[in-house]
Amino acid sequence: MPVPADNGIEVEDLVRQFKNGPRAVDGISLEVKPGEIYGFLGPNGAGKSTTVHMLTTLLPPTAGIARVAGFDVATEGPLVRQVIGAALQEAALDPHLTGNEHMRLQTALQGLDREDRRARGTELIDRVGLSDAADRKVGGYSGGMKRRLDLALALVHRPRVLFLDEPTTGLDPQSRSALWEEVTRLSKEDGVTVFLTTQYLEEADQLAERVGIIDAGRIVAEGTPAELKAEIGRPSVEVVPRDPARADESAAILKRFGRPVPAAGEALGVRLSEGIDELVGIVRAFDEAAIELASLVLNEPTLDDVFLARTGHHLEGDEGAGDSGEIPLPDGATAG
Amino acid sequence: MNDFHPGSRYLSAAFGVTWRYLHNLYTRPAQFIPSLLFPLFFLAAFAGGLSVVADSPDFGYYDYTAFQFSFVLIQASALAGVFAGFSIASDFELGMGRRMMLATPNRSAIVLGYAIGAASRLGVTWVLVTGVSLLAGMDVGGGGLDLAGMYSLALLGNIAALLFSAGIALRFRSLQAGPLMQMPIFILLFLAPVYVPQALLTGWIEPVASVNPVTAILNASRSLLAGEPTGVLAAYAIAFGLIAALTVWAITGLRRAEVAG
């Protein structure tokens, strides 16, 4: 499907400073192409939701310019709201209304033609798999059902730009996968531009065509997931010596194989100079030094590595979503 | 995106808000029934307990139940507006306000939707209050046009109270602001000639009542019920003036809510 040329998002030096507070968003600039899925990745409190709130006209920017589908969010709010759909972090649903009644409300708020309302509501309820629960009050829905209903509500007026603020947080893997499929379909088949915030690396990696990484209100990296990971290039290894007293010796061994990188907790990390082939050498070196290892983890470059390289710390909230391959060590055994 | 006419779209959004407001009101008796019992309690307490006031030689009104009915009608109508203000605050506190702000291109449609809802609920209230008053023996002196005028004044009171409450609700966006919506309306209502005609008021309440805008509306309402309209145009002018000022109050409240995000 051809995508209208003005379906994109342009942001220039966007700032949001709360009263007596820090700059939640500190001069970000980005561009989302029409029909693209853009992943906005960052830890809790990085400024993702504040950015979405500004782009969806829920919050006025303190400074800077943002245009959504060609309309300025600060001065053309009503026009922006006509062309966007949004499913925010906390699905704002009325527990006293059923799924169908929510559809009735949303289609009225969006000003759908009366004849179109019921058909559109039924179509979307069906598309998100809630037909059986459509006449039940939302107060009894599970978290996943609420998320799906929220997505359906965001789509009633066939928006050109869709904002999804951490849409899969708290969802089970099956619901997460179903939502990814639907978002991909919206972009590919309907030409909808999707701006998706997430703290899950896997989500950004799999879903987004381009990713912006935000930390402390600033964009620290931007590009396709492949481009960003290519910046890091080589894999890293993290080890945890069983005896913490031998950490310095362990660090010295690792240093022979590449540049040390920050690692979580008591782990010691190194970016391998020559690539994965050096893994055998590392294991052998620890064996020769008779240093027992509690764990040894090989990390292929991930978006977390990009984040780590740019900010010096890991993303929060991502649990095992990277491409790391832990090599299990038997209790008391030395590596090698 | 649909290409619906902006005016139709505006009204569609307002009616959507109205529909949900009334739907939740009438499907939750715990919320609706107290708002009906409230004016009936006042009617019973005042018209029943204070009817001897009408025996005063200077009372000058034809029927004490009718005298109190006019007050209770305006009070019940105003409180219906205040209760709608509670709903606005609740919606913003619990997140539905954000959904409406996000989905409605012209956000003043949200306030209009609640206003239509608050006015719509008056039908049931009026039928109940009027029915109970008639059963209690109230005489109606005015004709159809007089009564239409009386109910119209009550409607304007309802709109004014809704706009005042909406302004508070949108500024605070929390049900904790409930007393701030209710108390000023209550005080204003009770600083009018509630129990006796204005001419019988003495002490500090007399000058206060004379400048209270509710006094003019209440006096006009009573005169219409009696079939002897007096000061009706002034009452309408005051009511419309209040609505104009409170519309500015409500819309600036909406702007505050928009800025707060």
Coordinates of C-alpha atoms in Angstrom, one line a residue:
Chain A
M1 CA 0.0 0.0 0.0
P2 CA 1.4 3.5 -0.9
V3 CA 2.2 5.5 2.2
P4 CA 1.3 9.2 2.2
A5 CA 4.5 11.2 2.1
D6 CA 3.6 13.3 5.2
N7 CA 3.0 10.4 7.5
G8 CA 6.3 10.8 9.2
I9 CA 7.5 12.3 12.5
E10 CA 10.1 15.1 12.6
V11 CA 11.5 16.2 16.0
E12 CA 14.0 18.9 16.4
D13 CA 15.7 19.9 19.7
L14 CA 12.6 18.9 21.7
V15 CA 12.7 19.7 25.4
R16 CA 10.4 19.1 28.3
Q17 CA 11.3 20.5 31.6
F18 CA 8.9 19.9 34.5
K19 CA 8.4 22.6 37.1
N20 CA 11.2 22.5 39.7
G21 CA 12.4 19.2 38.1
P22 CA 15.0 17.9 35.7
R23 CA 14.8 18.0 32.0
A24 CA 12.9 14.8 31.3
V25 CA 13.5 15.3 27.6
D26 CA 16.7 17.2 26.9
G27 CA 16.9 18.4 23.3
I28 CA 16.2 15.3 21.3
S29 CA 16.0 15.3 17.5
L30 CA 14.8 12.4 15.4
E31 CA 13.0 11.6 12.2
V32 CA 10.6 8.7 11.5
K33 CA 10.0 7.9 7.9
P34 CA 6.4 7.4 6.7
G35 CA 5.4 3.7 7.2
E36 CA 8.4 2.9 9.3
I37 CA 8.4 1.2 12.7
Y38 CA 10.6 3.2 14.9
G39 CA 11.7 1.7 18.2
F40 CA 12.4 4.1 21.1
L41 CA 14.5 2.2 23.5
G42 CA 15.6 3.2 27.0
P43 CA 15.4 2.3 30.6
N44 CA 12.7 3.5 33.0
G45 CA 12.7 7.2 33.5
A46 CA 14.8 7.9 30.4
G47 CA 12.2 10.2 28.8
K48 CA 10.4 7.8 26.5
S49 CA 6.9 8.3 27.8
T50 CA 7.4 12.1 28.1
T51 CA 8.4 12.2 24.5
V52 CA 5.3 10.2 23.5
H53 CA 3.1 12.5 25.5
M54 CA 4.5 15.5 23.7
L55 CA 4.2 13.9 20.3
T56 CA 0.6 12.9 21.0
T57 CA -0.3 16.5 22.2
L58 CA -0.9 15.3 25.8
L59 CA 1.9 17.5 27.1
P60 CA 3.2 20.7 25.5
P61 CA 6.9 20.9 24.8
T62 CA 9.0 23.4 26.8
A63 CA 11.1 24.1 23.7
G64 CA 11.8 22.6 20.3
I65 CA 9.7 21.6 17.3
A66 CA 7.8 18.4 16.7
R67 CA 5.7 17.6 13.6
V68 CA 3.5 14.6 13.3
A69 CA 2.1 13.8 9.9
G70 CA 3.1 17.3 8.9
F71 CA 1.3 19.0 11.8
D72 CA 3.0 20.9 14.6
V73 CA 2.2 19.3 17.9
A74 CA 2.3 22.7 19.7
T75 CA 0.1 24.8 17.4
E76 CA -1.9 22.2 15.5
G77 CA -3.0 19.9 18.3
P78 CA -6.5 19.2 17.0
L79 CA -5.1 18.2 13.5
V80 CA -2.5 16.0 15.1
R81 CA -5.1 14.2 17.2
Q82 CA -7.2 13.5 14.1
V83 CA -4.4 11.5 12.4
I84 CA -2.8 9.7 15.3
G85 CA -3.7 6.7 17.4
A86 CA -2.1 6.0 20.7
A87 CA -2.0 3.1 23.2
L88 CA -0.2 4.5 26.3
Q89 CA 1.7 2.7 29.0
E90 CA -1.3 2.4 31.3
A91 CA -4.4 1.4 29.3
A92 CA -7.0 4.0 30.3
L93 CA -10.1 1.8 30.3
D94 CA -13.4 2.1 32.2
P95 CA -13.9 -1.0 34.3
H96 CA -17.7 -0.4 34.1
L97 CA -17.8 -0.6 30.3
T98 CA -17.6 -3.7 28.2
G99 CA -15.3 -4.0 25.2
N100 CA -18.1 -3.2 22.8
E101 CA -19.1 -0.2 24.9
H102 CA -15.5 1.1 24.8
M103 CA -15.7 0.8 21.0
R104 CA -18.9 2.7 21.0
L105 CA -17.3 5.5 23.1
Q106 CA -14.1 5.6 21.1
T107 CA -15.8 5.7 17.7
A108 CA -18.0 8.6 19.0
L109 CA -15.0 10.5 20.4
Q110 CA -13.2 10.1 17.1
G111 CA -16.3 11.2 15.2
L112 CA -16.8 8.1 13.1
D113 CA -19.8 8.1 10.8
R114 CA -22.7 6.5 12.6
E115 CA -23.1 3.8 9.9
D116 CA -19.4 2.9 10.2
R117 CA -19.2 2.7 14.0
R118 CA -20.6 -0.8 14.7
A119 CA -18.9 -2.5 11.8
R120 CA -15.5 -0.9 12.6
G121 CA -15.9 -1.8 16.3
T122 CA -16.8 -5.4 15.5
E123 CA -13.9 -5.7 13.0
L124 CA -11.3 -4.5 15.4
I125 CA -12.6 -6.5 18.4
D126 CA -12.4 -9.5 16.2
R127 CA -8.9 -8.6 14.9
V128 CA -7.5 -8.4 18.4
G129 CA -9.2 -11.7 19.4
L130 CA -11.7 -10.3 21.9
S131 CA -14.9 -11.3 20.2
D132 CA -15.8 -13.8 23.0
A133 CA -15.2 -11.2 25.7
A134 CA -16.6 -8.2 23.9
D135 CA -19.8 -8.0 26.1
R136 CA -17.9 -8.5 29.3
K137 CA -17.0 -5.6 31.6
V138 CA -13.4 -4.6 31.2
G139 CA -12.9 -4.7 34.9
G140 CA -12.7 -8.5 34.5
Y141 CA -10.2 -8.5 31.7
S142 CA -6.6 -9.7 32.1
G143 CA -3.7 -7.4 31.5
G144 CA -3.2 -8.8 28.0
M145 CA -6.8 -8.4 27.1
K146 CA -6.7 -4.8 28.2
R147 CA -3.7 -4.1 26.1
R148 CA -5.3 -5.7 23.1
L149 CA -8.5 -3.7 23.6
D150 CA -6.4 -0.5 24.0
L151 CA -4.6 -1.2 20.7
A152 CA -8.0 -1.8 19.0
L153 CA -9.3 1.4 20.4
A154 CA -6.3 3.3 19.1
L155 CA -7.1 2.1 15.6
V156 CA -10.8 2.9 15.3
H157 CA -10.3 6.0 13.1
R158 CA -7.6 4.4 10.9
P159 CA -4.8 6.6 12.1
R160 CA -1.8 7.4 9.9
V161 CA 0.6 7.4 12.8
L162 CA 0.4 5.0 15.8
F163 CA 2.1 5.6 19.1
L164 CA 2.6 2.6 21.3
D165 CA 4.1 3.3 24.7
E166 CA 5.6 0.1 26.1
P167 CA 2.8 -2.0 24.6
T168 CA 4.0 -5.4 25.7
T169 CA 5.1 -4.6 29.3
G170 CA 3.6 -7.3 31.5
L171 CA 2.3 -9.4 28.6
D172 CA 2.9 -13.2 28.3
P173 CA 5.1 -14.3 25.4
Q174 CA 2.1 -15.4 23.3
S175 CA 0.3 -12.1 23.7
R176 CA 3.5 -10.2 23.0
S177 CA 4.1 -12.2 19.8
A178 CA 0.5 -11.6 18.7
L179 CA 0.9 -7.9 19.2
W180 CA 4.2 -7.8 17.3
E181 CA 2.5 -9.5 14.4
E182 CA -0.3 -7.0 14.4
V183 CA 2.0 -4.0 14.6
T184 CA 4.1 -5.4 11.7
R185 CA 1.0 -5.9 9.7
L186 CA -0.2 -2.4 10.3
S187 CA 3.1 -1.0 9.1
K188 CA 3.5 -3.3 6.1
E189 CA -0.1 -3.6 4.9
D190 CA -1.7 -0.4 6.0
G191 CA 1.3 1.9 5.8
V192 CA 0.9 3.1 9.3
T193 CA 3.9 4.8 10.8
V194 CA 4.6 3.3 14.2
F195 CA 6.5 5.0 17.0
L196 CA 7.1 2.3 19.7
T197 CA 8.7 2.8 23.0
T198 CA 10.1 -0.2 24.8
Q199 CA 12.6 -1.2 27.4
Y200 CA 12.9 -4.7 25.9
L201 CA 15.9 -5.2 23.6
E202 CA 14.3 -8.1 21.9
E203 CA 11.3 -6.1 21.0
A204 CA 13.3 -3.2 19.5
D205 CA 15.6 -5.7 17.7
Q206 CA 12.8 -7.7 16.1
L207 CA 10.1 -5.2 15.5
A208 CA 11.8 -1.9 14.8
E209 CA 13.3 -1.0 11.4
R210 CA 15.2 1.8 13.1
V211 CA 16.0 2.3 16.8
G212 CA 16.6 5.4 18.8
I213 CA 18.3 4.8 22.2
I214 CA 17.5 7.3 24.9
D215 CA 19.1 7.8 28.3
A216 CA 18.5 10.6 30.7
G217 CA 16.5 12.6 28.2
R218 CA 19.0 12.4 25.4
I219 CA 19.3 10.2 22.3
V220 CA 22.6 8.4 22.7
A221 CA 22.4 6.3 19.5
E222 CA 20.2 5.9 16.5
G223 CA 20.2 3.6 13.4
T224 CA 19.0 0.2 12.3
P225 CA 19.6 -2.5 14.9
A226 CA 22.1 -4.1 12.6
E227 CA 24.0 -0.7 12.2
L228 CA 24.0 -0.1 15.9
K229 CA 25.3 -3.6 16.7
A230 CA 27.9 -3.3 13.9
E231 CA 29.3 -0.3 15.7
I232 CA 30.1 -2.6 18.6
G233 CA 31.3 -5.2 16.2
R234 CA 33.0 -7.9 18.3
P235 CA 31.5 -10.1 21.0
S236 CA 32.4 -9.7 24.7
V237 CA 33.0 -12.2 27.4
E238 CA 32.0 -11.9 31.1
V239 CA 33.5 -14.0 33.8
V240 CA 32.8 -14.3 37.5
P241 CA 35.7 -15.8 39.5
R242 CA 34.5 -18.2 42.2
D243 CA 36.9 -16.6 44.7
P244 CA 36.4 -12.8 44.7
A245 CA 39.9 -12.4 46.0
R246 CA 41.2 -13.4 42.6
A247 CA 39.3 -10.7 40.7
D248 CA 42.4 -8.7 40.0
E249 CA 44.2 -11.7 38.5
S250 CA 41.1 -12.5 36.5
A251 CA 40.9 -9.0 35.2
A252 CA 44.6 -9.1 34.2
I253 CA 44.0 -12.4 32.2
L254 CA 41.0 -10.9 30.4
K255 CA 42.9 -7.8 29.5
R256 CA 45.2 -9.9 27.4
F257 CA 42.3 -10.7 25.1
G258 CA 40.8 -7.2 24.5
R259 CA 39.5 -4.0 26.0
P260 CA 37.8 -4.2 29.4
V261 CA 34.1 -3.3 29.3
P262 CA 31.7 -2.7 32.3
A263 CA 29.8 -5.7 33.5
A264 CA 27.0 -6.3 35.9
G265 CA 27.6 -7.2 39.6
E266 CA 30.8 -9.0 40.3
A267 CA 31.4 -10.0 36.7
L268 CA 34.4 -8.8 34.7
G269 CA 34.0 -8.1 31.0
V270 CA 36.2 -7.8 28.0
R271 CA 35.5 -6.9 24.4
L272 CA 37.4 -9.6 22.4
S273 CA 40.0 -8.0 20.1
E274 CA 40.1 -10.9 17.6
G275 CA 36.5 -12.2 17.9
I276 CA 35.0 -15.4 19.1
D277 CA 38.0 -17.5 18.3
E278 CA 39.7 -16.2 21.4
L279 CA 37.2 -17.9 23.7
V280 CA 39.3 -21.1 23.8
G281 CA 42.4 -19.1 24.8
I282 CA 40.5 -17.4 27.6
V283 CA 39.3 -20.7 29.0
R284 CA 42.8 -22.1 28.8
A285 CA 44.4 -19.1 30.4
F286 CA 42.1 -19.4 33.4
D287 CA 42.7 -23.1 33.6
E288 CA 46.5 -22.5 33.6
A289 CA 46.1 -19.9 36.3
A290 CA 44.0 -22.4 38.3
I291 CA 41.3 -19.8 38.8
E292 CA 37.8 -21.4 39.2
L293 CA 35.0 -19.5 37.5
A294 CA 31.5 -19.3 38.8
S295 CA 30.3 -18.4 35.3
L296 CA 31.6 -17.5 31.9
V297 CA 29.2 -15.8 29.5
L298 CA 29.8 -15.1 25.8
N299 CA 27.8 -12.0 24.6
E300 CA 27.1 -11.5 21.0
P301 CA 26.8 -7.7 20.4
T302 CA 23.3 -6.6 21.4
L303 CA 21.5 -3.3 21.6
D304 CA 22.3 -3.5 25.3
D305 CA 26.0 -3.4 24.4
V306 CA 25.3 -0.4 22.3
F307 CA 23.6 1.2 25.3
L308 CA 26.4 0.2 27.6
A309 CA 29.0 1.5 25.2
R310 CA 27.2 4.9 24.9
T311 CA 26.2 5.4 28.5
G312 CA 28.4 3.2 30.7
H313 CA 25.5 1.3 32.2
H314 CA 23.0 -1.5 31.2
L315 CA 19.4 -1.1 30.3
E316 CA 17.0 -1.9 33.2
G317 CA 14.1 -4.2 32.9
D318 CA 15.5 -6.4 30.2
E319 CA 15.7 -10.0 31.3
G320 CA 17.7 -12.2 29.1
A321 CA 16.5 -10.7 25.9
G322 CA 19.9 -10.5 24.4
D323 CA 21.9 -13.0 22.4
S324 CA 24.1 -14.1 25.2
G325 CA 25.2 -17.7 25.5
E326 CA 26.2 -18.8 29.0
I327 CA 28.5 -21.7 29.2
P328 CA 27.6 -23.7 32.3
L329 CA 30.4 -24.8 34.5
P330 CA 30.1 -27.7 36.9
D331 CA 30.3 -26.8 40.5
G332 CA 33.9 -26.5 41.7
A333 CA 35.3 -27.1 38.2
T334 CA 37.9 -24.8 36.7
A335 CA 37.3 -23.6 33.2
G336 CA 38.8 -25.5 30.5
Chain B
M1 CA -8.6 8.8 9.4
N2 CA -12.2 9.8 8.6
D3 CA -13.3 13.0 6.9
F4 CA -16.3 13.7 9.0
H5 CA -17.4 17.3 9.1
P6 CA -15.7 19.1 12.0
G7 CA -19.0 20.3 13.5
S8 CA -20.5 16.8 13.4
R9 CA -17.3 15.4 14.8
Y10 CA -17.4 17.9 17.7
L11 CA -20.9 17.0 18.6
S12 CA -20.2 13.3 18.1
A13 CA -17.4 13.5 20.7
A14 CA -19.6 15.5 23.1
F15 CA -22.4 13.0 22.8
G16 CA -19.9 10.2 23.3
V17 CA -18.9 11.7 26.6
T18 CA -22.6 12.2 27.5
W19 CA -23.5 8.6 26.7
R20 CA -20.8 7.2 28.9
Y21 CA -21.6 9.6 31.7
L22 CA -25.3 8.7 31.7
H23 CA -24.5 5.0 31.1
N24 CA -22.4 4.8 34.2
L25 CA -24.8 6.9 36.2
Y26 CA -27.9 4.8 35.5
T27 CA -26.1 1.4 35.7
R28 CA -24.6 2.2 39.1
P29 CA -27.5 2.8 41.5
A30 CA -25.1 3.5 44.4
Q31 CA -24.1 6.6 42.5
F32 CA -27.4 7.7 41.2
I33 CA -29.9 7.0 44.1
P34 CA -28.2 9.2 46.7
S35 CA -28.3 12.2 44.3
L36 CA -32.1 11.7 44.1
L37 CA -32.6 11.2 47.8
F38 CA -30.7 14.3 48.7
P39 CA -33.3 16.8 47.4
L40 CA -36.1 14.8 48.7
F41 CA -34.6 14.9 52.1
F42 CA -34.4 18.7 51.9
L43 CA -37.9 18.9 50.7
A44 CA -39.3 16.8 53.5
A45 CA -37.2 18.6 56.1
F46 CA -38.0 22.1 55.0
A47 CA -41.5 21.8 53.6
G48 CA -42.6 19.4 56.4
G49 CA -40.8 20.7 59.3
L50 CA -41.0 24.5 58.7
S51 CA -44.5 24.8 57.2
V52 CA -45.6 26.8 60.2
V53 CA -43.5 29.7 58.8
A54 CA -46.2 30.2 56.3
D55 CA -48.6 31.2 59.1
S56 CA -46.5 34.4 59.7
P57 CA -48.6 37.4 58.6
D58 CA -45.8 38.9 56.5
F59 CA -45.0 35.6 54.7
G60 CA -46.7 36.8 51.6
Y61 CA -46.4 33.6 49.5
Y62 CA -49.4 31.4 48.7
D63 CA -48.0 27.9 49.7
Y64 CA -45.1 26.9 51.8
T65 CA -44.5 23.6 50.0
A66 CA -44.4 25.5 46.7
F67 CA -42.1 28.0 48.4
Q68 CA -39.7 25.3 49.3
F69 CA -40.2 23.4 46.1
S70 CA -38.6 26.2 44.1
F71 CA -35.5 26.1 46.3
V72 CA -35.2 22.4 46.2
L73 CA -35.6 22.4 42.4
I74 CA -32.8 24.8 42.0
Q75 CA -30.7 23.1 44.6
A76 CA -31.2 19.6 43.1
S77 CA -30.4 21.0 39.6
A78 CA -27.2 22.7 40.8
L79 CA -26.1 19.6 42.7
A80 CA -26.6 17.5 39.6
G81 CA -24.1 19.8 37.9
V82 CA -21.7 19.4 40.8
F83 CA -22.0 15.6 40.7
A84 CA -21.0 15.8 37.0
G85 CA -18.0 17.7 38.1
F86 CA -17.2 14.9 40.5
S87 CA -17.3 12.5 37.5
I88 CA -14.9 14.8 35.6
A89 CA -12.4 14.7 38.5
S90 CA -12.7 11.0 38.8
D91 CA -12.1 10.4 35.1
F92 CA -9.0 12.5 35.1
E93 CA -7.7 10.9 38.3
L94 CA -8.3 7.4 36.9
G95 CA -7.0 7.9 33.4
M96 CA -10.2 8.1 31.3
G97 CA -9.7 11.9 31.0
R98 CA -6.4 11.2 29.2
R99 CA -8.2 8.9 26.7
M100 CA -10.8 11.6 26.0
M101 CA -8.1 14.3 25.7
L102 CA -6.2 12.1 23.3
A103 CA -9.1 11.1 21.1
T104 CA -11.0 14.4 20.9
P105 CA -9.6 16.9 18.4
N106 CA -11.5 19.9 20.0
R107 CA -11.3 19.2 23.7
S108 CA -14.0 21.7 24.8
A109 CA -16.3 18.9 23.4
I110 CA -15.5 17.0 26.6
V111 CA -16.9 19.7 28.8
L112 CA -19.9 20.1 26.6
G113 CA -20.5 16.3 26.8
Y114 CA -20.5 16.4 30.6
A115 CA -22.8 19.5 30.5
I116 CA -25.3 17.7 28.3
G117 CA -25.1 14.7 30.6
A118 CA -25.6 16.8 33.7
A119 CA -28.6 18.5 32.1
S120 CA -30.0 15.1 30.9
R121 CA -30.1 13.6 34.3
L122 CA -32.3 16.5 35.4
G123 CA -35.3 14.9 33.8
V124 CA -35.5 12.2 36.4
T125 CA -34.7 14.5 39.3
W126 CA -37.4 17.0 38.2
V127 CA -40.0 14.4 37.8
L128 CA -39.3 13.0 41.2
V129 CA -39.1 16.3 43.1
T130 CA -42.2 17.7 41.4
G131 CA -44.1 14.4 41.9
V132 CA -43.3 14.2 45.6
S133 CA -44.2 17.9 46.0
L134 CA -47.5 17.5 44.3
L135 CA -48.2 14.4 46.4
A136 CA -47.4 16.5 49.5
G137 CA -50.1 18.9 48.5
M138 CA -48.2 21.6 46.6
D139 CA -50.4 24.1 44.7
V140 CA -49.2 25.3 41.3
G141 CA -50.3 28.8 40.5
G142 CA -48.5 29.4 37.3
G143 CA -49.4 28.2 33.8
G144 CA -47.4 26.2 31.3
L145 CA -45.3 29.1 30.1
D146 CA -44.5 30.1 33.8
L147 CA -43.5 26.6 34.6
A148 CA -41.3 26.4 31.5
G149 CA -39.6 29.5 32.7
M150 CA -39.2 28.1 36.2
Y151 CA -37.6 24.8 34.9
S152 CA -35.4 26.8 32.5
L153 CA -34.0 28.8 35.3
A154 CA -33.3 25.5 37.1
L155 CA -31.5 24.3 34.0
L156 CA -29.4 27.4 33.8
G157 CA -28.5 26.8 37.5
N158 CA -27.5 23.3 36.6
I159 CA -25.2 24.5 33.7
A160 CA -23.6 27.2 35.9
A161 CA -22.9 24.7 38.7
L162 CA -21.5 22.2 36.2
L163 CA -19.2 24.8 34.7
F164 CA -18.0 25.9 38.1
S165 CA -17.3 22.3 39.1
A166 CA -15.7 21.5 35.8
G167 CA -13.3 24.4 36.3
I168 CA -12.3 23.0 39.7
A169 CA -12.2 19.4 38.5
L170 CA -10.0 20.2 35.5
R171 CA -7.6 22.3 37.7
F172 CA -7.1 19.6 40.3
R173 CA -7.9 16.4 38.4
S174 CA -8.6 14.6 41.6
L175 CA -11.7 13.6 43.5
Q176 CA -10.0 15.2 46.6
A177 CA -11.2 18.5 45.1
G178 CA -14.8 17.4 45.7
P179 CA -15.4 19.7 48.7
L180 CA -14.1 22.6 46.6
M181 CA -16.8 21.9 44.1
Q182 CA -19.6 21.3 46.5
M183 CA -19.1 23.8 49.4
P184 CA -19.2 27.1 47.4
I185 CA -22.4 26.0 45.7
F186 CA -23.9 25.0 49.0
I187 CA -22.9 28.2 50.7
L188 CA -24.3 30.3 47.8
L189 CA -27.6 28.4 47.8
F190 CA -28.0 28.8 51.6
L191 CA -27.1 32.5 51.6
A192 CA -30.3 33.1 49.5
P193 CA -33.8 33.4 51.1
V194 CA -34.3 29.7 51.7
Y195 CA -36.7 29.4 54.6
V196 CA -38.5 32.8 54.4
P197 CA -39.0 35.4 51.7
Q198 CA -36.3 38.0 51.3
A199 CA -38.4 40.7 53.0
L200 CA -38.4 38.7 56.2
L201 CA -34.6 38.2 56.4
T202 CA -32.9 40.1 59.2
G203 CA -29.4 40.6 60.4
W204 CA -26.2 39.9 58.4
I205 CA -28.0 37.5 56.0
E206 CA -30.2 40.2 54.6
P207 CA -27.6 42.3 52.9
V208 CA -25.7 39.1 51.8
A209 CA -28.8 37.7 50.3
S210 CA -29.6 40.9 48.5
V211 CA -26.3 40.7 46.5
N212 CA -26.4 36.9 46.1
P213 CA -27.1 36.1 42.5
V214 CA -29.0 33.0 43.6
T215 CA -31.6 35.2 45.4
A216 CA -32.7 36.8 42.1
I217 CA -33.0 33.4 40.4
L218 CA -34.9 31.9 43.4
N219 CA -37.3 34.8 43.7
A220 CA -38.0 34.7 40.0
S221 CA -38.6 30.9 40.1
R222 CA -41.0 31.3 43.0
S223 CA -42.9 34.1 41.2
L224 CA -43.2 31.9 38.1
L225 CA -44.5 29.0 40.2
A226 CA -47.1 31.3 41.7
G227 CA -48.1 32.6 38.3
E228 CA -47.1 36.1 39.1
P229 CA -43.8 36.6 37.3
T230 CA -41.5 39.2 38.9
G231 CA -37.9 39.9 38.1
V232 CA -37.7 37.1 35.6
L233 CA -35.7 39.0 33.0
A234 CA -33.2 40.1 35.6
A235 CA -32.9 36.5 36.8
Y236 CA -32.2 35.2 33.3
A237 CA -29.7 38.0 32.7
I238 CA -27.9 37.0 35.9
A239 CA -28.0 33.3 35.1
F240 CA -26.6 33.9 31.6
G241 CA -24.0 36.2 33.0
L242 CA -22.9 33.5 35.5
I243 CA -22.8 30.9 32.7
A244 CA -20.7 33.2 30.5
A245 CA -18.2 33.9 33.3
L246 CA -18.1 30.2 34.4
T247 CA -17.6 29.1 30.8
V248 CA -14.3 31.1 30.8
W249 CA -13.5 29.4 34.2
A250 CA -14.2 25.9 32.8
I251 CA -12.3 26.5 29.6
T252 CA -9.2 27.9 31.4
G253 CA -9.4 24.9 33.6
L254 CA -9.3 22.7 30.5
R255 CA -6.3 24.6 29.3
R256 CA -4.6 24.0 32.7
A257 CA -5.3 20.3 32.3
E258 CA -3.8 20.3 28.8
V259 CA -0.7 22.0 30.1
A260 CA -0.4 19.6 33.0
G261 CA -0.5 16.6 30.6

